[in-house]
Amino acid sequence: MNPLTLQFAPAAAIPVHLIGEVQSKLAYVDERIAKAQISPAGDQISLELKRAVPTAEQAVIEEKVQRVVVSMAQGAIRPKVQVLEDYLDRPTPFAGDPMPELLRRGELSREANGIYALGPLLSHLIDWFERRFLGLAESFSAQPYRFPTLIPAQYLERVGYFRAFPHSLSFATHLREDLDQIDAFAAGAACDDHGNLNVPLERFAPIQTLLSPAVCYHLYFTLADQTLSPQGITATAVGNCFRYESLNLQSLERLWNFTMREVIFVGDKDFVLENRELARQRMQRVFGEIGFAYRVESANDPFFIGEFRKQAAFQSAFQLKYEIRARLPFKDGTLAVGSYNYHQDFFGRHLNIRLPDGSPAHTGCVAFGLERIAFAFLAQFGFDPTQWPSSMQEILP
Ligand code: AMP
Ligand code: ZN
């Protein structure tokens, strides 16, 4: 039999708190998987395949899935979730899914999976939140920076990004500087029915550059091999970020290409931690003014399979990451619209950024996902501006 669905029990029990993390990684197990689901109790895995697969190959796919399960779930300890703010219960006037309406209005145009063009309503909403984020940056006298969308492979290698997040990398290259190759490309380049360009890989130059996955890394690289002045650095920047999320790419909630505003702190430990905490308190007031329903809780980054258990436990033990999780009433769930991060002296050590006393600098950042915050706002407040907080009604022309 060559079924299109595979079902089996996981080799190790998947604790409930890890179901989402493991399930999202199953997207990267095999190209033939169209959908992967773990039962709510964590005791059943079900894979939908794109096409029928011979029995021997099914066993290969199952074995790869079990490798993920064992690596991520076996012996995993549930981290204690620390909640710093809880306003999830704030009443909000809307409960629909904004996506169909955004598409119907032409406010969103899907260019490809995880890639969208945004129209005026979303742009005005993002501008409103941007003004608040810039206000936050100003309150710290943060200096503005502009960073490129591309990032050298060597940079990411230096900070261990390839080991931690290989699955989500996006590579950038160009044609080799060779007239025959360029002429052949110009004469024959075309996309097939799946949108795949019919160009042999050897026509491309070796990869030296990627699309940047985060904003603050660029600042740390500008500071490499330097000694900071005693007052440290406070910076802000907005930029395009890229994280390939495969089957998990979904609506405006999970994009391949998204925009992040960051406020970044570089200095000694107390400087970074105190400013991170101040930023949280200042944003608490901003969110309170519009009656946003959200919670701030401890979290971890989506490390790849082999790195996940160790790194996530480390982040949790040292309270390195907190997420602002907005309520999405239409799915009775939450979505991370921002994060408060502390990297200890990780970048200071790897990039040789020194404090005046010669010790490695500490870094931290506050990061907001602009598409997500606009999406979460519409999910809570809907499309009728008379239902919006009064301070936001002015944004529409
Ligand atoms: P992080 O550095 O992972 O905490 O990301 C900062 C913020 O960027 C998150 O809180 C999200 O709001 C946003 N973000 C991260 N990944 C994505 C994605 N794939 N699509 C849309 N927004 C994202
Ligand atoms: Zn950052």
Tab-separated table of C-alpha atoms and ligand atoms in Angstrom:
chain	number	residue	atom	x	y	z
A	1	MET	CA	0.000	0.000	0.000
A	2	ASN	CA	1.173	3.520	-0.728
A	3	PRO	CA	-0.905	5.714	1.528
A	4	LEU	CA	-0.853	9.501	1.357
A	5	THR	CA	-1.075	9.655	5.117
A	6	LEU	CA	1.388	8.166	7.592
A	7	GLN	CA	0.409	7.735	11.209
A	8	PHE	CA	2.543	6.433	14.004
A	9	ALA	CA	3.353	6.926	17.664
A	10	PRO	CA	6.393	9.037	18.574
A	11	ALA	CA	9.453	7.120	19.808
A	12	ALA	CA	9.501	9.328	22.917
A	13	ALA	CA	6.514	10.972	24.556
A	14	ILE	CA	6.186	14.561	23.334
A	15	PRO	CA	5.385	16.800	26.307
A	16	VAL	CA	2.496	19.154	25.654
A	17	HIS	CA	4.667	22.282	25.938
A	18	LEU	CA	6.872	21.011	23.071
A	19	ILE	CA	4.163	19.965	20.622
A	20	GLY	CA	4.262	23.245	18.682
A	21	GLU	CA	8.071	23.336	18.558
A	22	VAL	CA	8.408	19.734	17.365
A	23	GLN	CA	5.539	20.026	14.901
A	24	SER	CA	7.042	23.110	13.265
A	25	LYS	CA	10.354	21.249	12.796
A	26	LEU	CA	8.651	18.319	11.032
A	27	ALA	CA	8.213	20.625	8.030
A	28	TYR	CA	11.965	20.303	7.440
A	29	VAL	CA	12.171	16.507	7.684
A	30	ASP	CA	11.375	15.518	4.126
A	31	GLU	CA	10.316	17.370	0.985
A	32	ARG	CA	7.496	14.895	0.439
A	33	ILE	CA	5.672	16.012	3.598
A	34	ALA	CA	2.737	18.318	2.835
A	35	LYS	CA	1.466	18.647	6.390
A	36	ALA	CA	2.604	17.350	9.751
A	37	GLN	CA	0.483	17.167	12.841
A	38	ILE	CA	0.979	15.986	16.400
A	39	SER	CA	-2.092	15.042	18.434
A	40	PRO	CA	-2.971	17.327	21.376
A	41	ALA	CA	-1.816	14.624	23.825
A	42	GLY	CA	1.538	14.299	22.032
A	43	ASP	CA	1.059	10.563	21.452
A	44	GLN	CA	0.320	10.432	17.718
A	45	ILE	CA	2.062	11.852	14.675
A	46	SER	CA	0.294	12.172	11.392
A	47	LEU	CA	1.963	13.141	8.122
A	48	GLU	CA	0.181	14.051	4.932
A	49	LEU	CA	2.399	13.346	1.942
A	50	LYS	CA	2.408	15.212	-1.361
A	51	ARG	CA	2.278	11.935	-3.261
A	52	ALA	CA	2.140	8.188	-2.647
A	53	VAL	CA	5.445	6.834	-1.384
A	54	PRO	CA	6.715	3.210	-1.521
A	55	THR	CA	6.704	1.355	1.822
A	56	ALA	CA	10.492	1.331	2.152
A	57	GLU	CA	10.566	5.081	1.689
A	58	GLN	CA	7.810	5.535	4.270
A	59	ALA	CA	10.088	3.854	6.785
A	60	VAL	CA	12.860	6.294	5.893
A	61	ILE	CA	10.568	9.272	6.477
A	62	GLU	CA	9.328	7.827	9.774
A	63	GLU	CA	12.899	7.231	10.933
A	64	LYS	CA	13.809	10.861	10.246
A	65	VAL	CA	10.746	12.055	12.147
A	66	GLN	CA	11.696	9.876	15.114
A	67	ARG	CA	15.178	11.406	15.092
A	68	VAL	CA	13.583	14.818	15.541
A	69	VAL	CA	11.303	13.561	18.306
A	70	VAL	CA	14.076	11.871	20.262
A	71	SER	CA	16.431	14.807	19.895
A	72	MET	CA	13.896	17.428	20.972
A	73	ALA	CA	11.601	15.618	23.385
A	74	GLN	CA	13.472	12.824	25.123
A	75	GLY	CA	14.373	13.915	28.623
A	76	ALA	CA	13.101	17.457	28.007
A	77	ILE	CA	12.250	19.379	31.132
A	78	ARG	CA	9.360	21.794	31.074
A	79	PRO	CA	10.746	25.256	31.683
A	80	LYS	CA	8.933	27.349	34.224
A	81	VAL	CA	7.031	29.966	32.261
A	82	GLN	CA	7.524	33.347	33.826
A	83	VAL	CA	4.737	35.846	33.184
A	84	LEU	CA	5.724	39.511	33.567
A	85	GLU	CA	2.458	41.062	32.384
A	86	ASP	CA	-0.914	39.489	31.737
A	87	TYR	CA	-3.575	41.526	29.935
A	88	LEU	CA	-4.919	38.689	27.800
A	89	ASP	CA	-8.391	39.172	29.254
A	90	ARG	CA	-8.817	42.758	28.099
A	91	PRO	CA	-12.097	42.939	26.211
A	92	THR	CA	-11.628	43.725	22.510
A	93	PRO	CA	-14.404	44.393	20.002
A	94	PHE	CA	-13.605	41.909	17.210
A	95	ALA	CA	-13.297	38.150	16.910
A	96	GLY	CA	-12.913	37.442	13.190
A	97	ASP	CA	-9.921	36.324	11.135
A	98	PRO	CA	-8.586	39.454	9.400
A	99	MET	CA	-7.024	37.523	6.487
A	100	PRO	CA	-10.078	36.989	4.245
A	101	GLU	CA	-11.134	40.632	4.613
A	102	LEU	CA	-7.588	41.910	3.982
A	103	LEU	CA	-7.382	39.832	0.806
A	104	ARG	CA	-10.894	40.825	-0.303
A	105	ARG	CA	-10.064	44.525	0.085
A	106	GLY	CA	-6.815	44.169	-1.827
A	107	GLU	CA	-5.029	45.291	1.359
A	108	LEU	CA	-2.890	42.215	1.062
A	109	SER	CA	-1.544	40.772	-2.111
A	110	ARG	CA	0.169	37.414	-1.885
A	111	GLU	CA	3.292	37.367	-4.056
A	112	ALA	CA	4.420	33.917	-2.921
A	113	ASN	CA	4.335	31.759	0.172
A	114	GLY	CA	5.223	34.028	3.098
A	115	ILE	CA	5.692	37.071	0.842
A	116	TYR	CA	2.996	39.767	0.780
A	117	ALA	CA	2.537	43.311	-0.493
A	118	LEU	CA	0.721	45.471	2.069
A	119	GLY	CA	-1.827	48.174	1.217
A	120	PRO	CA	-2.683	51.554	2.798
A	121	LEU	CA	-4.638	50.332	5.846
A	122	LEU	CA	-1.871	48.016	7.007
A	123	SER	CA	0.758	50.617	6.156
A	124	HIS	CA	-1.040	53.298	8.208
A	125	LEU	CA	-1.376	50.893	11.131
A	126	ILE	CA	2.304	49.994	10.931
A	127	ASP	CA	3.193	53.698	10.812
A	128	TRP	CA	1.172	54.283	13.996
A	129	PHE	CA	3.011	51.535	15.834
A	130	GLU	CA	6.314	52.712	14.358
A	131	ARG	CA	5.722	56.170	15.880
A	132	ARG	CA	5.321	54.495	19.279
A	133	PHE	CA	8.441	52.391	18.790
A	134	LEU	CA	10.370	55.488	17.715
A	135	GLY	CA	9.027	57.229	20.818
A	136	LEU	CA	10.414	54.365	22.857
A	137	ALA	CA	13.771	54.683	21.079
A	138	GLU	CA	13.810	58.446	21.704
A	139	SER	CA	13.113	57.927	25.389
A	140	PHE	CA	16.525	56.204	25.510
A	141	SER	CA	18.142	58.772	23.178
A	142	ALA	CA	18.797	55.875	20.812
A	143	GLN	CA	20.844	56.772	17.726
A	144	PRO	CA	19.324	55.841	14.358
A	145	TYR	CA	21.046	53.355	12.064
A	146	ARG	CA	20.233	51.914	8.649
A	147	PHE	CA	21.412	48.422	7.882
A	148	PRO	CA	21.547	46.433	4.644
A	149	THR	CA	19.186	43.610	3.793
A	150	LEU	CA	22.117	41.396	2.848
A	151	ILE	CA	24.533	39.992	5.386
A	152	PRO	CA	27.908	38.288	4.735
A	153	ALA	CA	28.007	34.537	5.388
A	154	GLN	CA	31.182	35.114	7.398
A	155	TYR	CA	29.273	37.300	9.857
A	156	LEU	CA	26.643	34.676	10.533
A	157	GLU	CA	29.290	31.984	10.786
A	158	ARG	CA	31.159	33.988	13.410
A	159	VAL	CA	28.161	34.061	15.737
A	160	GLY	CA	27.202	30.406	15.311
A	161	TYR	CA	24.033	31.144	13.338
A	162	PHE	CA	24.498	28.220	10.930
A	163	ARG	CA	24.437	25.691	13.750
A	164	ALA	CA	21.532	27.294	15.621
A	165	PHE	CA	19.121	28.145	12.762
A	166	PRO	CA	20.206	26.366	9.533
A	167	HIS	CA	16.629	25.568	8.534
A	168	SER	CA	15.519	29.178	8.217
A	169	LEU	CA	18.445	30.625	6.231
A	170	SER	CA	17.874	32.422	2.926
A	171	PHE	CA	20.810	32.626	0.543
A	172	ALA	CA	21.634	35.349	-1.962
A	173	THR	CA	23.832	34.909	-5.003
A	174	HIS	CA	24.291	36.234	-8.534
A	175	LEU	CA	25.390	34.915	-11.890
A	176	ARG	CA	29.076	34.184	-12.272
A	177	GLU	CA	31.027	36.939	-13.992
A	178	ASP	CA	31.340	34.994	-17.231
A	179	LEU	CA	29.945	36.270	-20.505
A	180	ASP	CA	28.933	32.822	-21.763
A	181	GLN	CA	27.046	32.066	-18.550
A	182	ILE	CA	25.286	35.429	-18.537
A	183	ASP	CA	24.355	35.185	-22.230
A	184	ALA	CA	23.023	31.651	-21.721
A	185	PHE	CA	20.955	32.840	-18.789
A	186	ALA	CA	19.555	35.829	-20.656
A	187	ALA	CA	18.615	33.677	-23.625
A	188	GLY	CA	16.987	30.797	-21.763
A	189	ALA	CA	15.925	31.764	-18.230
A	190	ALA	CA	12.302	30.880	-17.567
A	191	CYS	CA	10.131	29.638	-14.745
A	192	ASP	CA	8.317	26.325	-14.824
A	193	ASP	CA	4.725	25.807	-13.646
A	194	HIS	CA	5.915	25.664	-10.035
A	195	GLY	CA	7.735	28.983	-10.313
A	196	ASN	CA	11.139	27.280	-10.346
A	197	LEU	CA	13.784	29.006	-12.428
A	198	ASN	CA	15.347	26.568	-14.910
A	199	VAL	CA	18.936	27.613	-14.280
A	200	PRO	CA	21.692	25.109	-13.470
A	201	LEU	CA	23.349	25.820	-10.133
A	202	GLU	CA	26.825	25.986	-11.639
A	203	ARG	CA	25.800	29.207	-13.375
A	204	PHE	CA	25.646	30.939	-9.990
A	205	ALA	CA	28.597	32.348	-8.082
A	206	PRO	CA	29.553	30.689	-4.771
A	207	ILE	CA	27.378	31.928	-1.912
A	208	GLN	CA	29.038	34.613	0.187
A	209	THR	CA	25.929	36.457	1.255
A	210	LEU	CA	22.581	35.760	2.860
A	211	LEU	CA	19.390	37.696	3.467
A	212	SER	CA	19.610	39.042	6.965
A	213	PRO	CA	17.606	37.180	9.634
A	214	ALA	CA	17.726	39.972	12.240
A	215	VAL	CA	18.488	43.671	12.603
A	216	CYS	CA	20.682	43.940	15.688
A	217	TYR	CA	23.427	41.635	14.349
A	218	HIS	CA	24.458	44.392	11.941
A	219	LEU	CA	25.090	46.775	14.839
A	220	TYR	CA	27.197	44.218	16.697
A	221	PHE	CA	29.339	43.727	13.589
A	222	THR	CA	29.940	47.479	13.285
A	223	LEU	CA	31.308	47.341	16.851
A	224	ALA	CA	33.548	44.293	16.384
A	225	ASP	CA	37.108	44.625	17.709
A	226	GLN	CA	36.326	47.955	19.411
A	227	THR	CA	36.370	49.263	22.955
A	228	LEU	CA	33.143	51.050	23.892
A	229	SER	CA	32.990	54.375	25.665
A	230	PRO	CA	31.682	54.213	29.255
A	231	GLN	CA	28.140	55.252	28.309
A	232	GLY	CA	27.680	52.252	25.995
A	233	ILE	CA	25.604	52.304	22.806
A	234	THR	CA	21.881	52.700	22.369
A	235	ALA	CA	20.645	52.368	18.799
A	236	THR	CA	17.494	51.838	16.799
A	237	ALA	CA	16.874	50.552	13.288
A	238	VAL	CA	14.156	49.011	11.185
A	239	GLY	CA	14.897	46.405	8.561
A	240	ASN	CA	13.763	43.599	6.353
A	241	CYS	CA	14.346	40.194	7.923
A	242	PHE	CA	14.137	36.765	6.367
A	243	ARG	CA	13.364	33.453	7.993
A	244	TYR	CA	12.312	30.584	5.782
A	245	GLU	CA	9.605	28.777	7.711
A	246	SER	CA	8.543	26.206	5.100
A	247	LEU	CA	5.089	24.676	5.706
A	248	ASN	CA	4.721	26.926	8.737
A	249	LEU	CA	4.475	30.009	6.519
A	250	GLN	CA	0.952	31.117	7.035
A	251	SER	CA	-1.018	34.337	6.582
A	252	LEU	CA	0.573	37.486	8.019
A	253	GLU	CA	1.340	35.481	11.142
A	254	ARG	CA	4.407	33.750	9.768
A	255	LEU	CA	6.266	35.342	6.887
A	256	TRP	CA	9.437	34.556	5.005
A	257	ASN	CA	10.126	38.279	4.485
A	258	PHE	CA	9.043	40.544	7.334
A	259	THR	CA	10.024	43.836	8.935
A	260	MET	CA	11.481	44.309	12.364
A	261	ARG	CA	12.022	47.479	14.431
A	262	GLU	CA	14.654	47.092	17.100
A	263	VAL	CA	15.984	49.176	19.973
A	264	ILE	CA	19.421	47.846	20.835
A	265	PHE	CA	21.581	48.215	23.947
A	266	VAL	CA	25.309	47.499	24.169
A	267	GLY	CA	27.175	48.043	27.435
A	268	ASP	CA	27.687	46.346	30.753
A	269	LYS	CA	25.283	43.812	32.204
A	270	ASP	CA	23.324	46.231	34.388
A	271	PHE	CA	23.007	48.784	31.587
A	272	VAL	CA	21.484	46.209	29.253
A	273	LEU	CA	19.214	44.563	31.801
A	274	GLU	CA	17.961	47.836	33.281
A	275	ASN	CA	17.185	49.262	29.855
A	276	ARG	CA	15.455	46.090	28.743
A	277	GLU	CA	13.254	46.315	31.822
A	278	LEU	CA	12.608	50.048	31.299
A	279	ALA	CA	11.617	49.363	27.696
A	280	ARG	CA	9.127	46.767	28.861
A	281	GLN	CA	7.571	49.173	31.339
A	282	ARG	CA	7.325	51.951	28.752
A	283	MET	CA	5.687	49.646	26.225
A	284	GLN	CA	3.293	48.446	28.901
A	285	ARG	CA	1.950	52.021	29.023
A	286	VAL	CA	1.662	52.265	25.231
A	287	PHE	CA	-0.211	48.980	24.962
A	288	GLY	CA	-2.367	49.938	27.954
A	289	GLU	CA	-3.435	53.180	26.257
A	290	ILE	CA	-4.978	51.295	23.339
A	291	GLY	CA	-6.368	48.437	25.406
A	292	PHE	CA	-4.279	45.833	23.576
A	293	ALA	CA	-4.838	42.273	24.840
A	294	TYR	CA	-1.495	40.540	25.359
A	295	ARG	CA	0.833	38.922	27.782
A	296	VAL	CA	4.609	39.106	28.296
A	297	GLU	CA	6.108	35.732	29.120
A	298	SER	CA	9.431	33.924	29.012
A	299	ALA	CA	10.222	32.206	25.726
A	300	ASN	CA	12.958	30.632	23.661
A	301	ASP	CA	14.191	31.038	20.100
A	302	PRO	CA	13.258	28.327	17.555
A	303	PHE	CA	16.663	26.599	17.521
A	304	PHE	CA	17.086	23.729	15.089
A	305	ILE	CA	16.623	20.175	16.219
A	306	GLY	CA	20.078	19.197	17.519
A	307	GLU	CA	20.630	22.514	19.290
A	308	PHE	CA	17.126	22.948	20.617
A	309	ARG	CA	17.140	21.255	24.010
A	310	LYS	CA	20.387	22.691	25.292
A	311	GLN	CA	19.924	26.224	23.959
A	312	ALA	CA	16.263	26.550	24.948
A	313	ALA	CA	17.051	25.359	28.479
A	314	PHE	CA	19.899	27.863	28.668
A	315	GLN	CA	17.697	30.767	27.548
A	316	SER	CA	15.059	29.778	30.036
A	317	ALA	CA	17.451	29.316	32.971
A	318	PHE	CA	18.970	32.767	32.497
A	319	GLN	CA	15.717	34.547	31.552
A	320	LEU	CA	17.199	35.715	28.294
A	321	LYS	CA	14.013	36.107	26.245
A	322	TYR	CA	10.520	37.391	26.900
A	323	GLU	CA	7.861	37.590	24.228
A	324	ILE	CA	4.952	39.990	23.861
A	325	ARG	CA	2.204	37.572	22.888
A	326	ALA	CA	-0.913	39.283	21.514
A	327	ARG	CA	-4.261	37.560	21.736
A	328	LEU	CA	-5.777	36.357	18.466
A	329	PRO	CA	-9.438	35.987	19.426
A	330	PHE	CA	-10.422	34.230	16.181
A	331	LYS	CA	-8.269	31.231	16.984
A	332	ASP	CA	-8.299	31.513	20.748
A	333	GLY	CA	-4.517	31.705	20.624
A	334	THR	CA	-1.637	34.145	20.835
A	335	LEU	CA	1.008	35.488	18.475
A	336	ALA	CA	4.434	36.903	19.391
A	337	VAL	CA	4.472	40.507	18.188
A	338	GLY	CA	7.713	41.432	19.898
A	339	SER	CA	10.454	40.295	22.226
A	340	TYR	CA	12.726	41.597	24.986
A	341	ASN	CA	16.107	39.920	24.599
A	342	TYR	CA	19.346	39.711	26.562
A	343	HIS	CA	22.313	37.941	24.951
A	344	GLN	CA	24.661	38.195	27.942
A	345	ASP	CA	28.207	38.725	26.599
A	346	PHE	CA	27.706	36.304	23.680
A	347	PHE	CA	28.280	38.883	20.921
A	348	GLY	CA	30.854	40.720	23.003
A	349	ARG	CA	32.956	37.548	23.234
A	350	HIS	CA	32.478	36.309	19.680
A	351	LEU	CA	33.054	39.705	18.065
A	352	ASN	CA	35.564	41.111	20.524
A	353	ILE	CA	33.455	44.113	21.597
A	354	ARG	CA	35.041	45.354	24.813
A	355	LEU	CA	33.976	47.502	27.737
A	356	PRO	CA	36.446	50.162	28.943
A	357	ASP	CA	37.758	47.671	31.537
A	358	GLY	CA	38.614	45.214	28.745
A	359	SER	CA	35.860	42.702	29.521
A	360	PRO	CA	33.397	41.657	26.784
A	361	ALA	CA	30.342	43.883	26.273
A	362	HIS	CA	26.817	42.668	26.973
A	363	THR	CA	24.018	43.181	24.455
A	364	GLY	CA	20.254	43.157	24.399
A	365	CYS	CA	17.471	44.209	22.086
A	366	VAL	CA	13.799	44.937	21.991
A	367	ALA	CA	12.352	43.709	18.699
A	368	PHE	CA	8.902	44.266	17.186
A	369	GLY	CA	7.446	42.447	14.181
A	370	LEU	CA	5.647	45.180	12.236
A	371	GLU	CA	3.371	43.012	10.076
A	372	ARG	CA	2.429	40.906	13.070
A	373	ILE	CA	1.511	43.803	15.300
A	374	ALA	CA	-0.758	45.296	12.622
A	375	PHE	CA	-2.314	41.870	12.076
A	376	ALA	CA	-2.890	41.297	15.794
A	377	PHE	CA	-4.406	44.770	16.124
A	378	LEU	CA	-6.922	44.038	13.340
A	379	ALA	CA	-7.631	40.621	14.851
A	380	GLN	CA	-8.610	42.335	18.114
A	381	PHE	CA	-10.202	45.575	16.860
A	382	GLY	CA	-11.500	44.729	13.386
A	383	PHE	CA	-12.097	46.940	10.374
A	384	ASP	CA	-14.608	49.446	11.750
A	385	PRO	CA	-12.509	52.429	12.938
A	386	THR	CA	-15.339	53.633	15.212
A	387	GLN	CA	-14.527	50.550	17.303
A	388	TRP	CA	-10.846	51.444	17.494
A	389	PRO	CA	-9.098	53.251	20.353
A	390	SER	CA	-9.681	56.981	19.777
A	391	SER	CA	-5.954	57.757	19.456
A	392	MET	CA	-5.800	55.435	16.445
A	393	GLN	CA	-8.813	56.677	14.536
A	394	GLU	CA	-6.782	59.628	13.270
A	395	ILE	CA	-4.510	57.379	11.186
A	396	LEU	CA	-7.001	56.962	8.372
A	397	PRO	CA	-7.096	59.787	5.846
B	1	AMP	P1	12.652	37.338	17.476
B	1	AMP	O1	13.983	37.960	17.261
B	1	AMP	O2	12.557	35.950	16.965
B	1	AMP	O3	12.127	37.483	18.865
B	1	AMP	O4	11.681	38.169	16.528
B	1	AMP	C1	11.223	39.446	16.868
B	1	AMP	C2	9.840	39.623	16.328
B	1	AMP	O5	9.851	39.529	14.905
B	1	AMP	C3	8.852	38.551	16.758
B	1	AMP	O6	8.304	38.813	18.017
B	1	AMP	C4	7.809	38.655	15.663
B	1	AMP	O7	6.906	39.701	15.935
B	1	AMP	C5	8.629	39.004	14.435
B	1	AMP	N1	8.858	37.783	13.647
B	1	AMP	C6	9.770	36.821	13.864
B	1	AMP	N2	9.673	35.842	12.930
B	1	AMP	C7	8.662	36.215	12.102
B	1	AMP	C8	8.060	35.637	10.936
B	1	AMP	N3	8.500	34.480	10.406
B	1	AMP	N4	7.033	36.311	10.357
B	1	AMP	C9	6.592	37.473	10.854
B	1	AMP	N5	7.116	38.070	11.927
B	1	AMP	C10	8.140	37.456	12.565
B	2	ZN	ZN	17.837	41.807	18.096
